[in-house]
Short mmCIF file of C-alpha atoms in Angstrom, two decimals:
data_model
loop_
_atom_site.label_atom_id
_atom_site.label_comp_id
_atom_site.label_asym_id
_atom_site.label_seq_id
_atom_site.Cartn_x
_atom_site.Cartn_y
_atom_site.Cartn_z
CA MET A 1 -59.51 -21.81 -10.94
CA THR A 2 -60.44 -19.47 -7.57
CA ARG A 3 -60.86 -15.93 -8.35
CA SER A 4 -58.97 -13.49 -6.32
CA THR A 5 -61.23 -11.77 -4.16
CA SER A 6 -58.50 -9.14 -2.95
CA PRO A 7 -59.57 -5.45 -3.40
CA PHE A 8 -55.97 -4.78 -4.67
CA ASP A 9 -56.14 -7.28 -7.21
CA GLN A 10 -59.69 -6.06 -8.11
CA ALA A 11 -57.95 -2.30 -8.26
CA ASP A 12 -55.22 -3.76 -10.57
CA ILE A 13 -52.78 -3.11 -8.27
CA ASP A 14 -49.52 -5.06 -7.70
CA LEU A 15 -48.57 -4.59 -4.23
CA GLY A 16 -45.17 -6.27 -4.73
CA THR A 17 -44.18 -3.94 -7.16
CA LEU A 18 -45.54 -0.80 -5.49
CA SER A 19 -43.41 -1.42 -2.30
CA GLN A 20 -40.51 -2.25 -4.59
CA ASP A 21 -41.04 1.20 -5.85
CA LEU A 22 -41.66 2.97 -2.75
CA TYR A 23 -38.62 1.25 -1.33
CA GLN A 24 -36.38 2.54 -4.30
CA GLN A 25 -37.96 6.14 -3.97
CA TRP A 26 -36.85 6.00 0.01
CA GLU A 27 -33.49 4.89 -1.33
CA SER A 28 -33.12 7.47 -3.57
CA ALA A 29 -34.50 10.18 -1.38
CA MET A 30 -32.22 9.14 1.34
CA THR A 31 -29.21 9.34 -0.91
CA THR A 32 -29.92 12.77 -1.78
CA TRP A 33 -30.48 13.76 1.72
CA TRP A 34 -27.05 12.09 2.95
CA ASP A 35 -25.32 13.77 0.16
CA GLN A 36 -26.86 17.11 0.97
CA VAL A 37 -25.97 16.63 4.66
CA LEU A 38 -22.50 15.70 3.92
CA ASP A 39 -21.67 18.17 1.50
CA SER A 40 -22.92 20.85 4.28
CA PRO A 41 -20.16 23.14 5.31
CA GLU A 42 -21.96 23.33 8.49
CA VAL A 43 -22.02 19.70 9.09
CA LEU A 44 -18.54 19.29 8.23
CA LYS A 45 -17.68 22.11 10.71
CA ALA A 46 -19.54 20.40 13.48
CA SER A 47 -18.19 16.96 12.78
CA GLY A 48 -14.51 18.57 12.76
CA GLN A 49 -15.10 20.65 15.96
CA GLY A 50 -16.76 16.99 17.48
CA LEU A 51 -13.64 15.26 16.29
CA SER A 52 -11.18 17.99 18.28
CA THR A 53 -13.42 17.72 21.29
CA LEU A 54 -13.23 13.99 21.48
CA ALA A 55 -9.44 14.08 20.93
CA GLN A 56 -8.81 16.65 24.23
CA GLN A 57 -11.57 14.50 26.18
CA ARG A 58 -9.35 11.35 25.28
CA ARG A 59 -6.37 13.18 26.33
CA ARG A 60 -7.64 14.66 29.53
CA TYR A 61 -8.95 11.06 30.27
CA GLU A 62 -5.17 9.70 29.48
CA GLU A 63 -3.69 12.13 31.72
CA GLN A 64 -6.17 11.40 34.66
CA VAL A 65 -5.55 7.54 34.06
CA ASP A 66 -1.60 8.50 34.21
CA SER A 67 -1.87 10.93 37.31
CA ASN A 68 -3.91 8.21 39.20
CA LEU A 69 -1.23 5.41 38.15
CA GLN A 70 1.57 7.98 39.05
CA ARG A 71 0.09 8.25 42.59
CA LEU A 72 -0.23 4.57 43.13
CA HIS A 73 3.49 4.47 42.32
CA LEU A 74 2.67 2.35 39.26
CA PRO A 75 4.07 2.61 35.87
CA THR A 76 1.92 4.76 33.89
CA ARG A 77 1.21 4.67 30.25
CA THR A 78 3.78 7.40 29.37
CA ASP A 79 6.31 5.29 31.18
CA LEU A 80 5.56 2.36 28.98
CA ILE A 81 5.69 4.49 25.96
CA GLN A 82 9.01 6.07 26.70
CA VAL A 83 10.43 2.60 27.25
CA THR A 84 9.05 1.20 24.24
CA ARG A 85 10.34 4.29 22.21
CA ILE A 86 13.77 3.70 23.56
CA ALA A 87 13.72 -0.07 22.47
CA THR A 88 12.62 1.43 19.11
CA LEU A 89 15.37 4.06 19.06
CA LEU A 90 17.95 1.32 19.95
CA GLU A 91 16.53 -0.96 17.00
CA GLU A 92 16.96 1.81 14.74
CA ARG A 93 20.50 2.34 15.78
CA LEU A 94 21.29 -1.26 15.05
CA LEU A 95 19.59 -1.02 11.50
CA LYS A 96 21.65 2.22 10.78
CA MET A 97 24.60 0.10 11.73
CA GLU A 98 23.49 -2.80 9.60
CA ASP A 99 23.17 -0.19 6.75
CA ARG A 100 26.54 0.99 7.11
CA LEU A 101 27.97 -2.45 7.12
CA LEU A 102 25.98 -3.27 4.03
CA GLU A 103 27.36 -0.59 2.25
CA VAL A 104 30.89 -1.10 3.43
CA GLN A 105 30.12 -4.91 1.91
CA ASP A 106 29.25 -3.28 -1.29
CA GLN A 107 32.28 -1.24 -1.20
CA LEU A 108 34.35 -4.12 -0.57
CA VAL A 109 32.65 -6.16 -3.53
CA ALA A 110 33.25 -3.29 -5.71
CA ALA A 111 36.84 -2.90 -4.67
CA GLU A 112 37.40 -6.72 -5.05
CA ARG A 113 35.98 -6.62 -8.52
CA GLU A 114 38.15 -3.56 -9.34
CA THR A 115 41.22 -5.38 -8.01
CA VAL A 116 40.67 -8.54 -10.13
CA GLN A 117 40.06 -6.68 -13.15
CA ALA A 118 43.17 -4.65 -12.42
CA ARG A 119 44.89 -8.00 -12.12
CA ILE A 120 43.64 -9.16 -15.45
CA ASP A 121 44.64 -6.10 -17.15
CA ALA A 122 48.13 -6.23 -15.54
CA ALA A 123 48.72 -9.88 -16.73
CA GLU A 124 47.49 -8.85 -20.39
CA ALA A 125 49.58 -5.83 -20.33
CA ARG A 126 52.60 -8.19 -19.22
CA ILE A 127 52.27 -10.87 -22.11
CA GLU A 128 51.88 -8.09 -24.52
CA GLN A 129 55.19 -6.63 -23.38
CA ARG A 130 56.48 -10.03 -23.68
CA GLU A 131 55.49 -10.70 -27.02
CA HIS A 132 56.65 -7.42 -27.92
CA LEU A 133 60.04 -8.10 -26.54
CA ALA A 134 60.33 -11.32 -28.10
CA GLU A 135 59.51 -9.67 -31.46
CA LEU A 136 62.34 -7.18 -30.90
CA GLN A 137 64.62 -10.09 -30.06
CA ALA A 138 63.90 -11.57 -33.38
CA ARG A 139 64.38 -8.75 -35.40
CA LEU A 140 67.83 -8.03 -33.67
CA ASP A 141 68.80 -11.52 -34.61
CA ARG A 142 68.08 -10.84 -37.87
CA LEU A 143 70.07 -7.84 -37.89
CA GLU A 144 72.69 -9.62 -36.55
CA GLY A 145 72.37 -12.34 -39.28
CA ASN A 146 71.95 -14.93 -37.24
CA GLU A 147 69.23 -16.02 -39.17
CA PRO A 148 68.29 -15.96 -42.78
CA GLU A 149 66.15 -13.11 -43.96
CA GLY A 150 62.42 -13.58 -44.31
CA GLU A 151 62.48 -16.29 -42.11
CA PRO A 152 59.71 -16.21 -39.04
CA ALA A 153 61.10 -15.39 -35.70
CA PRO A 154 60.38 -18.42 -33.27
CA LYS A 155 57.24 -17.78 -31.25
CA PRO A 156 58.03 -17.25 -27.52
CA THR A 157 56.48 -19.41 -25.19
CA ARG A 158 53.64 -17.83 -23.35
CA LYS A 159 54.02 -17.85 -19.62
CA PRO A 160 51.06 -18.00 -17.38
CA PRO A 161 50.39 -14.36 -15.94
CA SER A 162 51.86 -13.43 -12.61
CA ARG A 163 49.76 -14.14 -9.62
CA ARG A 164 51.25 -10.81 -7.92
CA ALA A 165 49.18 -7.81 -7.65
CA PRO A 166 50.30 -4.96 -10.24
CA ARG A 167 52.21 -2.10 -8.74
CA MET B 1 -23.28 -15.51 19.44
CA ASN B 2 -26.96 -15.57 20.77
CA LEU B 3 -29.15 -12.70 19.26
CA PRO B 4 -32.47 -11.88 21.06
CA ALA B 5 -35.44 -13.20 19.59
CA ASP B 6 -36.90 -11.01 16.50
CA PRO B 7 -39.72 -9.18 18.23
CA LEU B 8 -41.26 -8.41 14.80
CA ALA B 9 -41.36 -11.93 13.71
CA PHE B 10 -45.12 -12.52 13.76
CA LEU B 11 -45.44 -9.67 11.24
CA ARG B 12 -43.16 -11.24 8.50
CA PRO B 13 -45.26 -13.46 7.14
CA LEU B 14 -47.81 -10.76 6.25
CA VAL B 15 -45.14 -8.80 4.38
CA GLN B 16 -43.32 -11.64 2.39
CA GLY B 17 -43.34 -11.35 -1.15
CA TYR B 18 -43.66 -7.54 -1.26
CA GLY B 19 -40.32 -6.27 -2.78
CA GLY B 20 -39.84 -3.15 -0.72
CA PHE B 21 -40.43 -5.01 2.91
CA ASP B 22 -38.58 -8.01 1.54
CA GLN B 23 -35.27 -5.87 0.66
CA ALA B 24 -35.87 -4.21 4.30
CA ASP B 25 -35.91 -7.84 5.81
CA ARG B 26 -33.10 -9.02 3.63
CA ALA B 27 -31.10 -6.03 5.37
CA ARG B 28 -32.01 -7.10 8.61
CA ARG B 29 -30.94 -10.67 7.94
CA GLY B 30 -27.71 -9.69 6.58
CA ALA B 31 -26.94 -7.51 9.63
CA GLU B 32 -27.69 -10.71 11.73
CA LEU B 33 -25.57 -12.91 9.69
CA LEU B 34 -22.68 -10.06 10.01
CA ALA B 35 -22.92 -10.12 13.46
CA ARG B 36 -22.90 -13.83 13.90
CA LEU B 37 -20.67 -15.36 11.57
CA PRO B 38 -17.17 -15.86 11.78
CA ARG B 39 -14.46 -14.26 9.54
CA PRO B 40 -12.69 -16.24 6.55
CA PRO B 41 -8.78 -16.59 7.23
CA VAL B 42 -6.76 -14.39 4.80
CA ALA B 43 -2.98 -13.95 3.96
CA LEU B 44 -2.65 -17.77 3.02
CA THR B 45 0.17 -17.23 0.30
CA PRO B 46 3.24 -18.82 1.48
CA HIS B 47 5.84 -16.14 2.26
CA ARG B 48 8.77 -15.67 4.27
CA VAL B 49 9.62 -12.39 6.28
CA VAL B 50 13.20 -11.40 4.99
CA HIS B 51 13.41 -7.84 7.02
CA ARG B 52 11.80 -6.22 9.99
CA GLN B 53 11.65 -2.97 11.52
CA ASN B 54 9.66 -2.06 14.60
CA LYS B 55 6.23 -3.38 13.63
CA LEU B 56 6.99 -3.34 9.99
CA GLN B 57 7.65 -6.60 8.09
CA LEU B 58 8.88 -7.19 4.51
CA ARG B 59 7.17 -10.26 3.40
CA TYR B 60 8.66 -12.39 0.31
CA TYR B 61 6.75 -14.30 -2.38
CA ALA B 62 9.08 -16.33 -4.11
CA PRO B 63 8.25 -16.79 -7.91
CA SER B 64 6.52 -20.16 -8.83
CA SER B 65 6.58 -19.82 -12.79
CA ALA B 66 9.22 -21.10 -15.01
CA GLN B 67 9.24 -17.97 -16.72
CA ALA B 68 10.78 -16.12 -13.82
CA THR B 69 12.06 -12.52 -14.16
CA GLY B 70 14.80 -11.33 -11.95
CA ARG B 71 13.54 -7.86 -11.01
CA PRO B 72 11.70 -7.64 -7.75
CA VAL B 73 8.56 -6.01 -7.38
CA VAL B 74 7.65 -4.36 -4.20
CA VAL B 75 3.97 -3.95 -3.20
CA VAL B 76 3.31 -0.93 -0.93
CA PRO B 77 -0.38 -1.00 0.56
CA SER B 78 -1.96 1.94 2.28
CA MET B 79 -0.99 2.60 5.87
CA ILE B 80 -4.67 2.44 7.21
CA ASN B 81 -5.42 -1.01 6.18
CA LYS B 82 -4.01 -4.33 6.82
CA ALA B 83 -1.14 -5.72 4.39
CA TRP B 84 -3.43 -8.63 3.74
CA ILE B 85 -5.91 -6.74 1.50
CA CYS B 86 -3.23 -7.79 -1.22
CA ASP B 87 -3.44 -11.43 -0.16
CA LEU B 88 -7.21 -11.92 0.34
CA GLU B 89 -8.02 -15.54 -1.03
CA PRO B 90 -5.68 -18.09 -2.91
CA ASP B 91 -7.10 -17.36 -6.07
CA ARG B 92 -7.62 -13.52 -5.60
CA SER B 93 -4.17 -12.35 -4.23
CA LEU B 94 -2.70 -9.77 -5.83
CA VAL B 95 0.98 -10.89 -4.21
CA GLY B 96 0.13 -14.33 -5.19
CA ALA B 97 -0.82 -13.65 -8.63
CA LEU B 98 2.53 -11.82 -9.16
CA ALA B 99 4.56 -14.40 -7.72
CA ALA B 100 2.80 -17.07 -9.86
CA ALA B 101 3.68 -14.93 -12.71
CA GLY B 102 7.17 -15.12 -12.17
CA HIS B 103 8.00 -11.88 -10.13
CA PRO B 104 10.13 -12.12 -7.12
CA THR B 105 7.34 -10.27 -4.97
CA TYR B 106 7.99 -8.35 -1.80
CA LEU B 107 5.03 -6.97 0.40
CA VAL B 108 5.50 -4.14 2.66
CA ASP B 109 3.18 -5.06 5.85
CA TRP B 110 3.52 -1.41 7.81
CA GLY B 111 2.22 -3.66 10.83
CA GLU B 112 -0.08 -2.09 13.59
CA PRO B 113 1.76 1.10 15.14
CA GLY B 114 1.60 1.36 18.98
CA PRO B 115 1.25 4.56 21.04
CA GLU B 116 5.10 4.66 20.81
CA ASP B 117 4.95 5.14 17.19
CA ALA B 118 2.68 8.05 17.22
CA ASN B 119 5.21 10.49 16.63
CA GLN B 120 6.32 8.83 13.30
CA ASP B 121 6.00 11.48 10.49
CA VAL B 122 5.67 11.38 6.80
CA GLY B 123 9.70 11.44 6.51
CA THR B 124 10.04 8.28 9.04
CA VAL B 125 7.89 6.45 6.73
CA LEU B 126 9.18 7.38 3.50
CA LEU B 127 13.07 7.63 4.23
CA ASP B 128 13.76 5.27 6.90
CA LEU B 129 10.67 2.57 7.10
CA LEU B 130 9.95 2.10 3.17
CA HIS B 131 13.88 3.17 2.03
CA ARG B 132 15.09 0.47 4.05
CA SER B 133 12.25 -2.06 2.85
CA ILE B 134 13.18 -1.55 -0.63
CA ASP B 135 16.73 -1.67 -0.24
CA ARG B 136 16.49 -5.11 1.45
CA ALA B 137 13.92 -6.28 -1.16
CA CYS B 138 16.66 -5.41 -3.80
CA ARG B 139 19.54 -6.89 -2.07
CA HIS B 140 17.62 -10.10 -1.24
CA ALA B 141 16.40 -10.26 -4.87
CA GLY B 142 20.08 -9.55 -6.14
CA ALA B 143 18.89 -6.67 -8.23
CA ALA B 144 19.94 -3.29 -8.32
CA GLN B 145 16.36 -1.79 -8.68
CA ALA B 146 12.97 -2.69 -8.03
CA VAL B 147 9.50 -2.14 -9.49
CA LEU B 148 6.83 -0.26 -7.02
CA LEU B 149 3.32 -1.05 -6.80
CA GLY B 150 1.60 1.08 -4.62
CA TYR B 151 -2.09 1.02 -3.82
CA CYS B 152 -4.46 3.97 -2.71
CA GLN B 153 -2.60 6.06 -0.29
CA GLY B 154 0.49 3.34 -0.64
CA GLY B 155 0.69 4.67 -4.12
CA THR B 156 1.04 8.02 -3.13
CA LEU B 157 3.53 7.26 -0.94
CA ALA B 158 5.46 5.40 -3.57
CA ALA B 159 5.26 8.06 -5.88
CA MET B 160 6.64 10.41 -3.40
CA TYR B 161 9.20 7.86 -2.57
CA SER B 162 10.19 7.33 -6.40
CA ALA B 163 10.62 11.40 -6.41
CA LEU B 164 12.77 11.34 -3.31
CA ARG B 165 15.02 8.49 -3.93
CA PRO B 166 15.09 7.57 -7.56
CA GLN B 167 18.22 5.30 -7.29
CA ARG B 168 16.28 1.94 -6.37
CA VAL B 169 13.38 2.46 -8.50
CA ALA B 170 12.89 0.79 -11.96
CA GLY B 171 9.44 1.42 -12.41
CA LEU B 172 6.16 2.60 -10.72
CA ILE B 173 2.67 1.49 -10.70
CA ALA B 174 0.13 3.45 -9.06
CA LEU B 175 -3.12 2.11 -8.50
CA ASN B 176 -5.81 4.33 -7.09
CA ALA B 177 -3.15 6.58 -5.96
CA PRO B 178 -4.55 9.93 -5.44
CA VAL B 179 -2.16 13.01 -5.74
CA ASP B 180 -4.46 16.05 -7.09
CA PHE B 181 -6.25 16.19 -3.62
CA GLU B 182 -8.40 18.98 -4.57
CA LYS B 183 -10.54 16.43 -6.57
CA GLY B 184 -10.44 13.82 -3.37
CA GLY B 185 -14.03 13.51 -3.36
CA ARG B 186 -15.81 13.21 -0.04
CA PHE B 187 -13.02 12.24 1.84
CA ARG B 188 -11.44 15.67 1.14
CA SER B 189 -14.82 17.53 2.04
CA PHE B 190 -14.54 15.67 5.49
CA VAL B 191 -11.03 17.05 6.15
CA GLN B 192 -10.75 20.03 3.98
CA HIS B 193 -11.76 22.42 7.17
CA LEU B 194 -10.72 20.17 9.97
CA ASP B 195 -8.17 21.63 12.56
CA VAL B 196 -5.45 18.89 12.43
CA GLU B 197 -3.60 20.23 15.22
CA THR B 198 -6.47 19.92 17.39
CA ALA B 199 -8.10 17.04 16.04
CA PHE B 200 -5.25 14.72 15.92
CA ASP B 201 -2.48 14.91 18.69
CA ALA B 202 1.06 14.43 16.93
CA ASP B 203 1.96 12.08 20.00
CA ARG B 204 -1.43 10.04 19.84
CA LEU B 205 -2.95 7.51 17.65
CA VAL B 206 -5.67 8.33 15.10
CA GLY B 207 -8.05 5.44 16.47
CA THR B 208 -9.40 2.84 14.01
CA GLU B 209 -13.30 3.65 15.13
CA LEU B 210 -12.47 7.37 13.92
CA MET B 211 -11.62 5.88 10.23
CA ALA B 212 -14.09 3.34 10.23
CA GLN B 213 -16.94 5.67 10.83
CA ALA B 214 -15.38 8.22 8.09
CA PHE B 215 -15.44 5.35 5.48
CA LYS B 216 -18.96 4.43 6.30
CA MET B 217 -19.96 8.10 5.66
CA LEU B 218 -18.20 8.04 2.19
CA ASP B 219 -21.41 5.96 1.18
CA PRO B 220 -24.01 6.17 3.98
CA MET B 221 -26.67 4.15 1.91
CA GLY B 222 -24.38 1.79 0.42
CA ASN B 223 -24.19 0.30 4.01
CA ILE B 224 -27.76 -1.09 3.45
CA GLY B 225 -26.62 -2.44 0.02
CA ARG B 226 -23.80 -4.38 1.85
CA LEU B 227 -26.17 -5.83 4.37
CA THR B 228 -28.59 -7.29 1.51
CA ALA B 229 -25.41 -8.44 -0.44
CA ILE B 230 -24.65 -10.73 2.83
CA GLU B 231 -28.17 -11.94 2.84
CA ALA B 232 -28.07 -12.66 -0.85
CA ALA B 233 -24.56 -14.59 -0.77
CA SER B 234 -25.77 -16.56 2.40
CA HIS B 235 -27.23 -19.31 0.05
CA THR B 236 -23.96 -20.13 -1.44
CA PRO B 237 -20.94 -20.66 0.88
CA ALA B 238 -18.19 -19.51 -1.75
CA THR B 239 -19.81 -16.40 -2.06
CA LEU B 240 -20.60 -15.89 1.47
CA SER B 241 -17.02 -16.31 2.17
CA ARG B 242 -15.74 -13.83 -0.41
CA VAL B 243 -18.26 -11.13 0.77
CA LEU B 244 -17.27 -11.66 4.43
CA ILE B 245 -13.77 -11.50 3.37
CA ARG B 246 -14.64 -7.72 2.07
CA GLU B 247 -16.21 -6.96 5.19
CA ARG B 248 -12.98 -7.83 7.07
CA TRP B 249 -11.33 -5.39 4.82
CA LEU B 250 -13.80 -2.60 5.86
CA GLU B 251 -13.79 -3.56 9.47
CA GLU B 252 -10.32 -4.10 10.11
CA ASN B 253 -8.42 -0.74 10.00
CA VAL B 254 -5.03 0.12 11.31
CA PRO B 255 -4.38 3.43 13.41
CA MET B 256 -2.60 6.12 11.95
CA PRO B 257 0.29 7.64 13.77
CA GLY B 258 -1.01 11.32 14.67
CA ALA B 259 1.97 13.12 13.56
CA PHE B 260 1.71 11.25 10.17
CA ALA B 261 -2.02 12.12 10.01
CA GLN B 262 -1.69 15.83 10.63
CA GLU B 263 1.24 16.15 7.87
CA PHE B 264 -0.51 14.14 5.48
CA ILE B 265 -3.95 15.65 5.63
CA ARG B 266 -2.43 19.08 5.71
CA ASN B 267 -0.06 18.82 2.95
CA ALA B 268 -2.18 16.51 0.78
CA TYR B 269 -5.77 17.15 1.60
CA GLN B 270 -5.91 20.74 2.94
CA ASP B 271 -3.07 22.44 0.87
CA ASN B 272 -2.98 19.89 -2.19
CA ARG B 273 1.07 20.27 -1.99
CA LEU B 274 2.16 17.15 -3.62
CA LEU B 275 1.03 18.15 -7.42
CA ALA B 276 1.84 21.89 -6.91
CA GLY B 277 5.59 20.45 -6.00
CA THR B 278 5.58 22.45 -2.71
CA TRP B 279 5.46 19.42 -0.13
CA GLU B 280 8.99 19.18 1.90
CA VAL B 281 9.86 15.99 3.70
CA ARG B 282 12.55 16.44 6.13
CA GLY B 283 13.56 19.48 4.20
CA GLU B 284 13.60 17.85 0.83
CA ARG B 285 11.01 19.02 -1.91
CA VAL B 286 9.02 16.36 -3.44
CA ASP B 287 9.02 16.98 -7.10
CA LEU B 288 7.12 14.16 -9.10
CA ARG B 289 9.04 15.48 -12.14
CA ARG B 290 11.95 13.52 -10.74
CA ILE B 291 10.28 10.52 -11.59
CA ALA B 292 11.95 9.36 -14.85
CA VAL B 293 11.16 5.65 -14.77
CA PRO B 294 8.32 3.97 -16.76
CA LEU B 295 5.13 4.60 -14.96
CA MET B 296 1.48 2.84 -14.87
CA VAL B 297 -1.16 5.03 -13.46
CA LEU B 298 -4.36 3.04 -12.94
CA ALA B 299 -7.76 4.45 -11.29
CA CYS B 300 -11.07 2.65 -11.23
CA ARG B 301 -14.18 4.44 -12.51
CA ARG B 302 -16.84 3.55 -9.47
CA ASP B 303 -13.95 4.66 -6.88
CA PHE B 304 -15.46 6.89 -4.11
CA ILE B 305 -12.38 6.65 -1.98
CA ALA B 306 -9.80 7.77 -4.55
CA PRO B 307 -11.67 9.07 -7.47
CA PRO B 308 -10.25 8.86 -10.80
CA GLU B 309 -9.95 12.52 -11.38
CA ALA B 310 -7.52 12.52 -8.25
CA CYS B 311 -5.39 9.88 -9.56
CA LEU B 312 -4.96 10.12 -13.24
CA PRO B 313 -3.18 13.64 -13.24
CA LEU B 314 -0.07 11.66 -11.97
CA ALA B 315 0.63 10.51 -15.60
CA GLN B 316 1.16 14.24 -16.69
CA ALA B 317 3.27 15.02 -13.52
CA THR B 318 6.32 13.24 -13.91
CA SER B 319 9.13 13.22 -16.62
CA SER B 320 8.68 9.47 -17.09
CA PRO B 321 9.70 8.30 -20.74
CA ALA B 322 6.56 5.58 -20.97
CA VAL B 323 3.54 6.32 -19.26
CA HIS B 324 0.60 4.03 -19.48
CA GLU B 325 -2.99 5.29 -18.10
CA GLU B 326 -5.90 3.45 -17.87
CA LEU B 327 -9.26 3.74 -16.24
CA LEU B 328 -10.66 0.26 -15.04
CA GLU B 329 -14.03 -0.54 -15.11
CA THR B 330 -14.56 -1.46 -11.69
CA GLY B 331 -14.29 0.05 -7.94
CA HIS B 332 -11.68 1.11 -5.43
CA ILE B 333 -11.98 -2.58 -3.72
CA GLY B 334 -13.49 -4.74 -6.42
CA VAL B 335 -10.16 -4.15 -8.73
CA VAL B 336 -8.49 -6.48 -5.79
CA VAL B 337 -11.32 -8.31 -4.31
CA GLY B 338 -13.62 -9.10 -7.20
CA SER B 339 -13.17 -11.23 -10.17
CA TYR B 340 -11.87 -8.31 -12.24
CA GLY B 341 -8.70 -9.14 -10.44
CA PRO B 342 -7.53 -12.57 -12.01
CA LYS B 343 -9.59 -11.73 -15.32
CA VAL B 344 -8.01 -8.30 -16.29
CA PHE B 345 -6.03 -6.55 -13.73
CA TYR B 346 -3.26 -9.28 -12.64
CA PRO B 347 -2.46 -10.33 -16.44
CA LEU B 348 -2.21 -6.33 -17.09
CA LEU B 349 0.06 -5.76 -14.23
CA ASP B 350 2.21 -8.96 -15.31
CA ARG B 351 2.51 -7.76 -19.04
CA TRP B 352 3.61 -4.08 -17.81
CA ILE B 353 6.15 -5.62 -15.56
CA ARG B 354 7.54 -8.00 -18.23
CA ASN B 355 7.71 -5.15 -20.85
CA HIS B 356 9.85 -2.91 -18.46
CA SER B 357 12.05 -5.54 -16.87
#
């Protein structure tokens, strides 16, 4: 077994661990520093102003490009934006029409459902009426003495409900 | 992509094995891999587009389980992310899991707004785009109402919509959806003193580069951790693919319409109007107490973007008769990307939706 002759080993210093510790200390110090920087109102104010300046510069640049294109009788960025905005507005109109059509379709479906229900109700009412009339007729017959007392009246044959819409 | 030769290559053998130097070297290798490797494909779950408006698409994921439910679930993601964050991988797809559990699932893909859409405000987003999407989803599913599942800013929007137009809403799930913006964490600190009128033009888009930087600043040292994670994952292809998908999430933001950004930042982050009930959309007051349907409020303990204290107050702000409130032991992205999704989160959603369908 060979013995290490490194002065670090003899001093019982583990360079690997030491450098790892140093790195972690640096990372922690940097995190604290960044936190202080980014929470500082001065820095935040300055960055906000920087952002505003950047936006103004960009606007000026775009205006300059537009004016150069205009002088060359070429379509400018503003022209293109206007054209695409018109296309978007047209699409919006079409979609609003689609919305309206879908609403009308919903109303039609609801109206159709109501109509069908009303027809069913009317047919049922008519059947009930017929049964009632038949009962009355049977009672009348009994009163006139056509039939012996206590004998049940013949049941009327049920007709299918009329397909006509109720008035 | 060919990277220039490493100028410090000769030093590396000397420092190898020393933890701290190794850590730095791993971060460097992670950065190299991040620059070089292609990103894995996403949004692989089969779907059909059932409605379009401008850039918006409503995607339909047919239920595949025998125990299908009739009630549709409309997933509303944040407007600043791509919609595929809800459909990352076949086995870690929020929409895929819902459809597999038997729920007719619809995903609102807001699309990428162009300069012509820069004047879209919160009213346009809620009362035109989202309203029509929910209507079409209900019609497509043949149902009168749908369950809304909003994630992050999408959750805030879904809650606002449920308060404004409750007719089509059967239930609301708000995942990491901030409502008390005073407790909105570092993002709130960023925008608190911002002059939104000059910082964002109402007729221009808020660029993605700006938003990407803002998100990186939420956890500056976390950026180094991300790089070492890529290096650590590079030895296993499946893990590497998963880590790179998470990078896609962070890299690929969507620009925000200037008018929307102005209104949202001013009313939410600066004036905290949603919880106070003083936010007006097209003249209509957004009153969260009008939400009277079953409600599920979910927040994640390790969430820097939407801290739990900003999300959980929704549970007390409505007049819902059945509120389920839960703090999940994961992070903002991990809830959907990590193994937590299939193990805990998706079954939790399925159970709740079944109980309230």
